[in-house]
Coordinates of C-alpha atoms and ligand atoms in Angstrom, one line a residue:
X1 CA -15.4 -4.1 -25.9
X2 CA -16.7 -6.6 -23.9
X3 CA -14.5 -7.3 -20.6
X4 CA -13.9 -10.5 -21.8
X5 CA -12.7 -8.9 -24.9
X6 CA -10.6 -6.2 -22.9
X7 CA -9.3 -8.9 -20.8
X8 CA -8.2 -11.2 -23.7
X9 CA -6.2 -8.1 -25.1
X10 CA -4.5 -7.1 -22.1
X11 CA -3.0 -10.7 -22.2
X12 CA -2.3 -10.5 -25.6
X13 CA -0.7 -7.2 -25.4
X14 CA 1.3 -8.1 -22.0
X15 CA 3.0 -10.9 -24.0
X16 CA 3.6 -9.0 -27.5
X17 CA 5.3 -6.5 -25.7
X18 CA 7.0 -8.4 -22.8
X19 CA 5.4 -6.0 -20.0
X20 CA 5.1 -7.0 -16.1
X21 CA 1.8 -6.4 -14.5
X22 CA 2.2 -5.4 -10.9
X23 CA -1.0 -5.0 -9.0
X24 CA -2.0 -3.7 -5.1
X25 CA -4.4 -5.9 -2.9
X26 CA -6.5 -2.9 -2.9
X27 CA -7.1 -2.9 -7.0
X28 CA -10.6 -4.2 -8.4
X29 CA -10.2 -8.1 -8.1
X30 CA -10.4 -8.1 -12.3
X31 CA -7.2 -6.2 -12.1
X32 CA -5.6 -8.5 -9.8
X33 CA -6.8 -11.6 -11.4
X34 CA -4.2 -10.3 -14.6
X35 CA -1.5 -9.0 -12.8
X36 CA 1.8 -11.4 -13.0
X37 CA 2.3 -10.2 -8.8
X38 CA -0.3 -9.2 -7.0
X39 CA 1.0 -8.1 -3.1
X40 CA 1.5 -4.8 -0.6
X41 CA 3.9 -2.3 -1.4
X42 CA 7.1 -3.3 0.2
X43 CA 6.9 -6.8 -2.0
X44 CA 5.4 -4.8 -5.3
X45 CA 8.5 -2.4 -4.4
X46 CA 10.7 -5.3 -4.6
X47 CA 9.3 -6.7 -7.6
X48 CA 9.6 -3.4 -9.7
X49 CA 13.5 -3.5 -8.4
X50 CA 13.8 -7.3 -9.5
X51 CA 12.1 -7.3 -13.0
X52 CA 13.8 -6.9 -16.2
X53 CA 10.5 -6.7 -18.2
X54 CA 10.6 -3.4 -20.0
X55 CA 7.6 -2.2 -19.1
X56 CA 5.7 -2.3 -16.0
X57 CA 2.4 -1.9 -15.6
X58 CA 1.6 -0.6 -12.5
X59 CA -2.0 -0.9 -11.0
X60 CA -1.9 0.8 -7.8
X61 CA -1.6 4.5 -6.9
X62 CA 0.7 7.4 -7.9
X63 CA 3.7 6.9 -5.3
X64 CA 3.8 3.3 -5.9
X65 CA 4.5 3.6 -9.6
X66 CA 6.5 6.6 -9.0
X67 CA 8.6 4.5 -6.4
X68 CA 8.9 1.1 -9.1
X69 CA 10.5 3.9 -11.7
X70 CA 12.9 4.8 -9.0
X71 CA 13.9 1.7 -8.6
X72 CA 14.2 0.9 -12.1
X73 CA 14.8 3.5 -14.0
X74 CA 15.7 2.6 -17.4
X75 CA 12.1 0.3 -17.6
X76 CA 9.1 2.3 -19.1
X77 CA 6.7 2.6 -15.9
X78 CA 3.5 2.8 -16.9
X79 CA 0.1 3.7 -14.6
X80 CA -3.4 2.9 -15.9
X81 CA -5.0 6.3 -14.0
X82 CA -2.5 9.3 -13.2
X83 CA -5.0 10.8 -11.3
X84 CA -4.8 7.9 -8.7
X85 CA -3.6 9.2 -5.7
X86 CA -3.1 9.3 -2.3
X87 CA -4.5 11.1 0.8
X88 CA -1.4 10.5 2.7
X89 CA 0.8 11.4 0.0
X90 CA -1.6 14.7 -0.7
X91 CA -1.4 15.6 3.7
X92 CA 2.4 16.0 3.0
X93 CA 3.5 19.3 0.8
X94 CA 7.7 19.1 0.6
X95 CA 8.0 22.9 1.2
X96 CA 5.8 22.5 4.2
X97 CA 7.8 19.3 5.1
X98 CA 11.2 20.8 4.7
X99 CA 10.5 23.8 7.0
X100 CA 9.3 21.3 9.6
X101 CA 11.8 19.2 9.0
X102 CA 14.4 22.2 9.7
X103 CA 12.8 22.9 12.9
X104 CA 14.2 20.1 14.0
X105 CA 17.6 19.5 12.7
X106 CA 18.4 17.0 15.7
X107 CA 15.6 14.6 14.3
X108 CA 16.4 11.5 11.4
X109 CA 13.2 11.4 9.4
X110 CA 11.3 8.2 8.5
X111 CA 8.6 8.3 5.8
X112 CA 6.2 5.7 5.3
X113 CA 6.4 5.2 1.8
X114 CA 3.0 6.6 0.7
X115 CA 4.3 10.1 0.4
X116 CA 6.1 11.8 -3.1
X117 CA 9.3 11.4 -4.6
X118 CA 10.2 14.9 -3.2
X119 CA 9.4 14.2 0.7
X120 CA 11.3 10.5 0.0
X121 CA 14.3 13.1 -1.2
X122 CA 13.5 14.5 2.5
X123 CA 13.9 11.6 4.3
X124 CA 16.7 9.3 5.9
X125 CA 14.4 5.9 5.7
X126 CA 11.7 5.1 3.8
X127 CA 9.2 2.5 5.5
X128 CA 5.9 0.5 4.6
X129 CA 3.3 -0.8 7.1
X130 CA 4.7 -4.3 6.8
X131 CA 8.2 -3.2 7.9
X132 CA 8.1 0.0 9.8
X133 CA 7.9 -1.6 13.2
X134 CA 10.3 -3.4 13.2
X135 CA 12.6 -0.8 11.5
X136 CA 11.7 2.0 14.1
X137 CA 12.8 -1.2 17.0
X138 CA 16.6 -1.6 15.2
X139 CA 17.5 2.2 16.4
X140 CA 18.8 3.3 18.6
X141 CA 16.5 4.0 21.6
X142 CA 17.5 7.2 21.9
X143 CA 17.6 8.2 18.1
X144 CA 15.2 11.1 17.6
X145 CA 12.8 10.4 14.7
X146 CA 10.5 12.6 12.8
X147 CA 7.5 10.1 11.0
X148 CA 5.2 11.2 8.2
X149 CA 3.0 11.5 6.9
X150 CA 0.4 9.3 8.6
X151 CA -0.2 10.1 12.0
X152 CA -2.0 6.8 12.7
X153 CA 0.9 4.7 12.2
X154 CA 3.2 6.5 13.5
X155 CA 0.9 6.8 16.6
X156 CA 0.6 2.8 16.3
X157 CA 4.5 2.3 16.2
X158 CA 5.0 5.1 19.1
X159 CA 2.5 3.0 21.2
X160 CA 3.7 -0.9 20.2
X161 CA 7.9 0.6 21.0
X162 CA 7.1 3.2 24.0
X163 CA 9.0 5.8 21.2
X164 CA 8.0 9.4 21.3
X165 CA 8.4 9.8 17.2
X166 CA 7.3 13.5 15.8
X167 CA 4.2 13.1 13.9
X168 CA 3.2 14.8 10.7
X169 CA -0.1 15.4 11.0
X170 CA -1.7 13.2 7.9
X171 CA -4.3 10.6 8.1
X172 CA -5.5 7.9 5.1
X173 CA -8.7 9.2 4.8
X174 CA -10.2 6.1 3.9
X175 CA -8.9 4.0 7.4
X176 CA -9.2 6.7 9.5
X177 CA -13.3 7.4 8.8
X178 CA -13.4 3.4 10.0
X179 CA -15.2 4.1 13.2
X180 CA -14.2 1.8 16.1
X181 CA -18.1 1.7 17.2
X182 CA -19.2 0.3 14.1
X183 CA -16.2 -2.2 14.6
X184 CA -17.5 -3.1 18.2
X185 CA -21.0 -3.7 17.1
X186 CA -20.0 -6.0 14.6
X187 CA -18.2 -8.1 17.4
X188 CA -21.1 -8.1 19.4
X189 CA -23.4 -10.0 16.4
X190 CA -20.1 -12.0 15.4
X191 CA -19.5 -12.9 19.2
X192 CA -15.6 -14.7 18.6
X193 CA -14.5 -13.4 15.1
X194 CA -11.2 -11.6 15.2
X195 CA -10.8 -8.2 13.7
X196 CA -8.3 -7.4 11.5
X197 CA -7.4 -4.3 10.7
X198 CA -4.9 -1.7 8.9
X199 CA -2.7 0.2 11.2
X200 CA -3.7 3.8 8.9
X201 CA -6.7 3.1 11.2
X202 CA -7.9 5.6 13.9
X203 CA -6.2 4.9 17.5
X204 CA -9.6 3.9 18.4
X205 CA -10.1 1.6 16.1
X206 CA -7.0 0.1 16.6
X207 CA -7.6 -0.7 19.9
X208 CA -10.8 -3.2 19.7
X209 CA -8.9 -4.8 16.5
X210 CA -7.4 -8.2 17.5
X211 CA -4.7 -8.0 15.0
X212 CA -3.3 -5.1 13.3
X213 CA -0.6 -5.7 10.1
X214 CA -0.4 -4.7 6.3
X215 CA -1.9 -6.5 3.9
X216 CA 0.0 -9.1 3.6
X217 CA 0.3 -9.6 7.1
X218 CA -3.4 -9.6 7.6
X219 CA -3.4 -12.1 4.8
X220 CA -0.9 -14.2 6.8
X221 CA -2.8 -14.0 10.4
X222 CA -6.2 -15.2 8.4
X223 CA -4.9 -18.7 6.8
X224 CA -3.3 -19.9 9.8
X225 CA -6.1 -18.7 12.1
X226 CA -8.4 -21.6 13.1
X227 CA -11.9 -19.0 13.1
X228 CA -14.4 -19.1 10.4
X229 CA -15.2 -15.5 10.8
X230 CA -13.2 -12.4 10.5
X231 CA -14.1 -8.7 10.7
X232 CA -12.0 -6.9 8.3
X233 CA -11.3 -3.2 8.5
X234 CA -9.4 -2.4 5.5
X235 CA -10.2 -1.4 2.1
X236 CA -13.0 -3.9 0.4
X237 CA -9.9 -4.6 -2.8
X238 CA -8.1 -7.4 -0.3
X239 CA -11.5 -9.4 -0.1
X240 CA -10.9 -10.9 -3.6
X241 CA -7.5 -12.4 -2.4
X242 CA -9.1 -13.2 1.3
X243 CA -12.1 -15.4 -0.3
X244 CA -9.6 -16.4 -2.8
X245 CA -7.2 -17.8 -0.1
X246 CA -9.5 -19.3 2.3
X247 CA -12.9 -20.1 0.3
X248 CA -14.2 -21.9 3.6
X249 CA -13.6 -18.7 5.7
X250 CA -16.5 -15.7 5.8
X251 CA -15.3 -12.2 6.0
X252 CA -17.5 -9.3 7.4
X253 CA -16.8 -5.9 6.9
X254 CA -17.9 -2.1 7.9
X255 CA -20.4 -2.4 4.8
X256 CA -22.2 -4.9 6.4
X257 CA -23.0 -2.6 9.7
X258 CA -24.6 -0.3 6.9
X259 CA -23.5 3.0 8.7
X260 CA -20.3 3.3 7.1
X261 CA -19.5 2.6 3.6
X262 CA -16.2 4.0 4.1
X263 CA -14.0 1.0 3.0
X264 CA -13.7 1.8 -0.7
X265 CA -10.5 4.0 -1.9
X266 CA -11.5 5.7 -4.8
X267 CA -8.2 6.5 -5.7
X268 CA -7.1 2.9 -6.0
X269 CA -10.6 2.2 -8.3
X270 CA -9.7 5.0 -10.5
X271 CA -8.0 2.3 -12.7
X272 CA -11.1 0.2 -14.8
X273 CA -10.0 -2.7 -17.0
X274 CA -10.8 -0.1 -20.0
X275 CA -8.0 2.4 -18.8
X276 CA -6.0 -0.5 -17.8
X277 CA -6.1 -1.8 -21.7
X278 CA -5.4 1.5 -23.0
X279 CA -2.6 2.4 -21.1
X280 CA -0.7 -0.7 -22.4
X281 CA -1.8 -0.6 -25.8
X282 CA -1.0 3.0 -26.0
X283 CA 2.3 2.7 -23.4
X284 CA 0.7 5.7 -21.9
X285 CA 0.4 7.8 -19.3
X286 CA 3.8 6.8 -18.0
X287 CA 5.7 8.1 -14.6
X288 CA 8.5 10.4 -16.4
X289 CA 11.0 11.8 -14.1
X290 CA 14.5 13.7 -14.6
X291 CA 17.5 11.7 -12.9
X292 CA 18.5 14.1 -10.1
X293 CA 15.2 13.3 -8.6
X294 CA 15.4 10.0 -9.4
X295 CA 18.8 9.4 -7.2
X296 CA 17.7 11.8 -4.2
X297 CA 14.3 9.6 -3.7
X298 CA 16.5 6.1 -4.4
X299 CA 19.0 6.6 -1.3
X300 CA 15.9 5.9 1.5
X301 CA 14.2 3.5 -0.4
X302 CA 17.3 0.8 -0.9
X303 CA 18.7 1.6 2.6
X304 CA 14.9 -0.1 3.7
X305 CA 15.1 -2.5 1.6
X306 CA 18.9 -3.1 2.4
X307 CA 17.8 -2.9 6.4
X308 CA 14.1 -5.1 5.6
X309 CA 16.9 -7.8 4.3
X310 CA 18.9 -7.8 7.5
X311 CA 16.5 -7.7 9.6
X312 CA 14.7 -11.0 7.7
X313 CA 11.5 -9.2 7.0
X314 CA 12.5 -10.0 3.4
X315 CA 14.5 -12.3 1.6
Ligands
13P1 P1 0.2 -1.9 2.3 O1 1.6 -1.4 2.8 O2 -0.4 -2.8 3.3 O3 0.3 -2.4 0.9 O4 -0.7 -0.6 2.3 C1 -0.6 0.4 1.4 C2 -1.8 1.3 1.4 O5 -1.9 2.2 0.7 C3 -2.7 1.0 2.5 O6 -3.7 2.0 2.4
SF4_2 FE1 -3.7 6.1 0.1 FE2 -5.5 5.3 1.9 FE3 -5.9 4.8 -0.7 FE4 -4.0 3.5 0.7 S1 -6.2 3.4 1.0 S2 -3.8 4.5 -1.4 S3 -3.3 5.1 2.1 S4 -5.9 6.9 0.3

């Protein structure tokens, strides 16, 4: 089949059998331009808890489906590629986890929410990179926190609050190979262009950037910035919704320096249109998991969403 042909029977298929299509900023942008919500994981987390479709399509990674079946269990969760994913979620084994986790029994443990349903059964609050600062700033100050699995955030957070969170030693291993010296020559031939970049980047890196936020938050900072030019140090997947969002604005990335070519996550391109047709025309493979761990993983995730609300991060 043609993609036009796939694409017309993905639409036709969505609405014969009622399904939601939830896709990540980071998917291919043919994926996103079919989804019914495209956004970062706390709002697609939000939308797999709202929707009464019966089946959701998830086009992201692994613990992003796995956490929309948490949410809402009794829908059929579907994902297009089981094999995508996650470095983060991969750094962070729960029998590992749980003995470090007993070391230190004085600790409340935060996990950003790119980890597995077992280390989310670990954890006391779950987080996502457009809420976890301002989650770790409601504790108390002298609350001791464990954070995993990604080092860089939690380095990020530890720095912006003057915390001293334990880290768990895992990195995204696409943001952290984003080398702040390709960053800084790019500034120096874009003299004036803000750089905006993911805080699962390298503490370097994240120094020379001018604004560090999620996706959506990065999203946000570029269409109420006045500047024609940003330098984006992310994964390529959110330029389709950048361009989309601000057609006069011009976005340069690490590809363009031509040393790095870093900025693709090959776990998030593991789902094609092809796989993406299959997967709803056969309602397969699908996120299948037993109740018990179902109900241990749930408890984190609705207390951040529950705190996310009070706070006014969400609505
Ligand atoms: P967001 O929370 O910004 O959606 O990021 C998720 C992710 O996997 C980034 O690599
Ligand atoms: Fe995981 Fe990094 Fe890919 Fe995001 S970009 S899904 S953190 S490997």
């Amino acid at each position: 089949m043609t993609d036009q042909e796939l694409k017309q029977e993905i639409l036709r298929l969505k609405k014969e059998k009622n399904a939601v299509i939830l896709g990540h900023y980071y998917q291919r942008h043919e994926i996103q331009e079919l989804s019914d919500y495209v956004g970062d994981s706390l709002a697609l987390a939000q939308e797999a808890q709202r929707t009464d479709a019966p089946i959701i399509v998830f086009c992201g990674v692994h613990f992003m489906a796995e956490t929309a079946k948490i949410l809402n269990p009794t829908r059929k969760v579907l994902l297009p590629d089981m094999d995508a994913s996650c470095s983060l979620a991969e750094s962070c084994k729960a029998d590992e986890f749980a003995a470090f986790k007993a070391a230190h029994p004085d600790h409340m443990v935060i996990s950003y929410i790119n980890c597995s349903a077992e280390i989310k059964a670990l954890s006391d609050l779950i987080c996502t990179s457009g809420n976890a600062e301002k989650l770790v700033r409601s504790l108390p100050a002298d609350q001791k926190i464990i954070f995993a699995p990604d080092k860089n955030l939690g380095g990020y957070i530890n720095q912006a609050t003057g915390r001293q969170m334990l880290l768990w030693n895992g990195v995204c291993t696409v943001h952290d190979a984003m080398q702040a010296e390709a960053i800084l020559k790019l500034k120096a031939e874009h003299p004036g262009a803000p750089v905006v970049a993911h805080p699962e980047c390298n503490a370097a890196l994240l120094r020379v950037a001018d604004f560090v936020g999620s996706t959506k938050a990065m999203l946000n900072f570029i269409k109420q910035h006045n500047s024609k030019q940003f330098i984006v140090a992310t994964e390529t997947g959110i330029l389709y919704e950048m361009r989309r969002e601000n057609p006069d604005k011009e976005f340069i990335t690490l590809r363009d320096d031509k040393s790095c070519a870093c900025d693709d996550c090959a776990y998030m391109k593991l789902n094609t249109l092809e796989k993406f047709y299959r997967c709803l025309r056969d309602e397969q493979p699908e996120i299948v998991m037993d109740a018990a761990k179902i109900e241990a993983a749930k408890r984190p995730i609705v207390r951040m969403l529950e705190m996310s609300k009070q706070l006014g991060i969400i609505k």
